[in-house]
Short mmCIF file of C-alpha atoms in Angstrom, two decimals:
data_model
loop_
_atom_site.label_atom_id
_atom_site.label_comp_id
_atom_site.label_asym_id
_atom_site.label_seq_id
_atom_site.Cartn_x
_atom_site.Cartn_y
_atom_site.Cartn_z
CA UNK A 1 -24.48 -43.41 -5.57
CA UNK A 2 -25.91 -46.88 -6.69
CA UNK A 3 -23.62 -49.65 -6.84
CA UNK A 4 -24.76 -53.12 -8.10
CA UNK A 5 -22.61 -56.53 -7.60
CA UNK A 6 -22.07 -57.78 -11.23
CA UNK A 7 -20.56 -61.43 -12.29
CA UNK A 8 -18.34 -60.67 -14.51
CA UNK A 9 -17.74 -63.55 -17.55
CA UNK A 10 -15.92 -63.87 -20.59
CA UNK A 11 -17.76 -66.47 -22.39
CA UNK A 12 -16.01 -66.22 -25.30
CA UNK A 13 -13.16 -67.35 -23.76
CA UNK A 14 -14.93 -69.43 -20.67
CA UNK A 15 -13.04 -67.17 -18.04
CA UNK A 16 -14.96 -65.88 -15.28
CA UNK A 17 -13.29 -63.45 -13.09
CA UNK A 18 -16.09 -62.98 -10.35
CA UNK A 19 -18.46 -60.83 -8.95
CA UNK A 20 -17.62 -57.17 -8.70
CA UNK A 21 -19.12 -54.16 -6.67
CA UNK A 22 -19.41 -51.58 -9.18
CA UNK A 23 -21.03 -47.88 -9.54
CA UNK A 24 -24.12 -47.80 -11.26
CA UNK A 25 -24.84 -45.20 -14.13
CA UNK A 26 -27.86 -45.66 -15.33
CA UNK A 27 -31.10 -48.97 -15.56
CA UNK A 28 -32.88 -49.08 -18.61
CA UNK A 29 -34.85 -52.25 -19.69
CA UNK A 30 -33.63 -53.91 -22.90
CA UNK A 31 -35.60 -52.94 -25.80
CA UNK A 32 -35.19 -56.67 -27.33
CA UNK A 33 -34.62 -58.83 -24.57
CA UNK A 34 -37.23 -56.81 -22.41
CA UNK A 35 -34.54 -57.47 -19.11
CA UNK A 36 -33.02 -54.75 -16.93
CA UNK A 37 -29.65 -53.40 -18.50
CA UNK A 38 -26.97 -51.31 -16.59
CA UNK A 39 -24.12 -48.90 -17.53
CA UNK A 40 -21.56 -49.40 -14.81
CA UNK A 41 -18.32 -48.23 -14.30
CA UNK A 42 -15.60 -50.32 -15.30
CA UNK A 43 -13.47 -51.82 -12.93
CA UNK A 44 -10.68 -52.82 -15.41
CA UNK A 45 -10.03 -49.02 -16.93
CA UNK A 46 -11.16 -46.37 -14.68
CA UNK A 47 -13.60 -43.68 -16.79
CA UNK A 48 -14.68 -46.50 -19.22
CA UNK A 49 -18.32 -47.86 -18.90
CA UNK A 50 -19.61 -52.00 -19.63
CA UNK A 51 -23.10 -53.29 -19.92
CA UNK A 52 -24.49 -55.56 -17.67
CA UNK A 53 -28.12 -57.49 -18.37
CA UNK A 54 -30.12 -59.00 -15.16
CA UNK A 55 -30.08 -62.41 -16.32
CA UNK A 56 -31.14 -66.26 -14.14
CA UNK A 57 -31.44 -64.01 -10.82
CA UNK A 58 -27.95 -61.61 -11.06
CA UNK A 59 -26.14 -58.88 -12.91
CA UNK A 60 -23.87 -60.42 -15.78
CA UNK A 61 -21.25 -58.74 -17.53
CA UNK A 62 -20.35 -60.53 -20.58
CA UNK A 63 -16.58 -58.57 -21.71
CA UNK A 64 -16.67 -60.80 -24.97
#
């Protein structure tokens, strides 16, 4: 099992709530963007998945 530690940020809102250790599903590289994308596991509502892009040297979870 692959876990990644994600920074998770609402910057919608301009919350951030922190850096999270979170299970890794699956690294694919943004088709667009041409960065590193991961499905993780949530760790708001167990069974639900996020995206997080590698972006300015970490793992960012934007939930807006």
């Amino acid at each position: 099992m692959q876990e990644l530690n994600v920074h998770f940020l609402n910057r919608g809102y301009g919350t951030d709530d922190g850096v999270k250790n979170v299970k890794v599903n699956e690294i694919t590289v943004c088709s667009v963007t041409q960065r590193p994308v991961a499905v993780i596991d949530s760790p708001y509502f167990p069974g639900d998945t996020l995206r997080a892009q590698y972006e300015n040297a970490e793992w960012v979870c934007d939930l807006d």
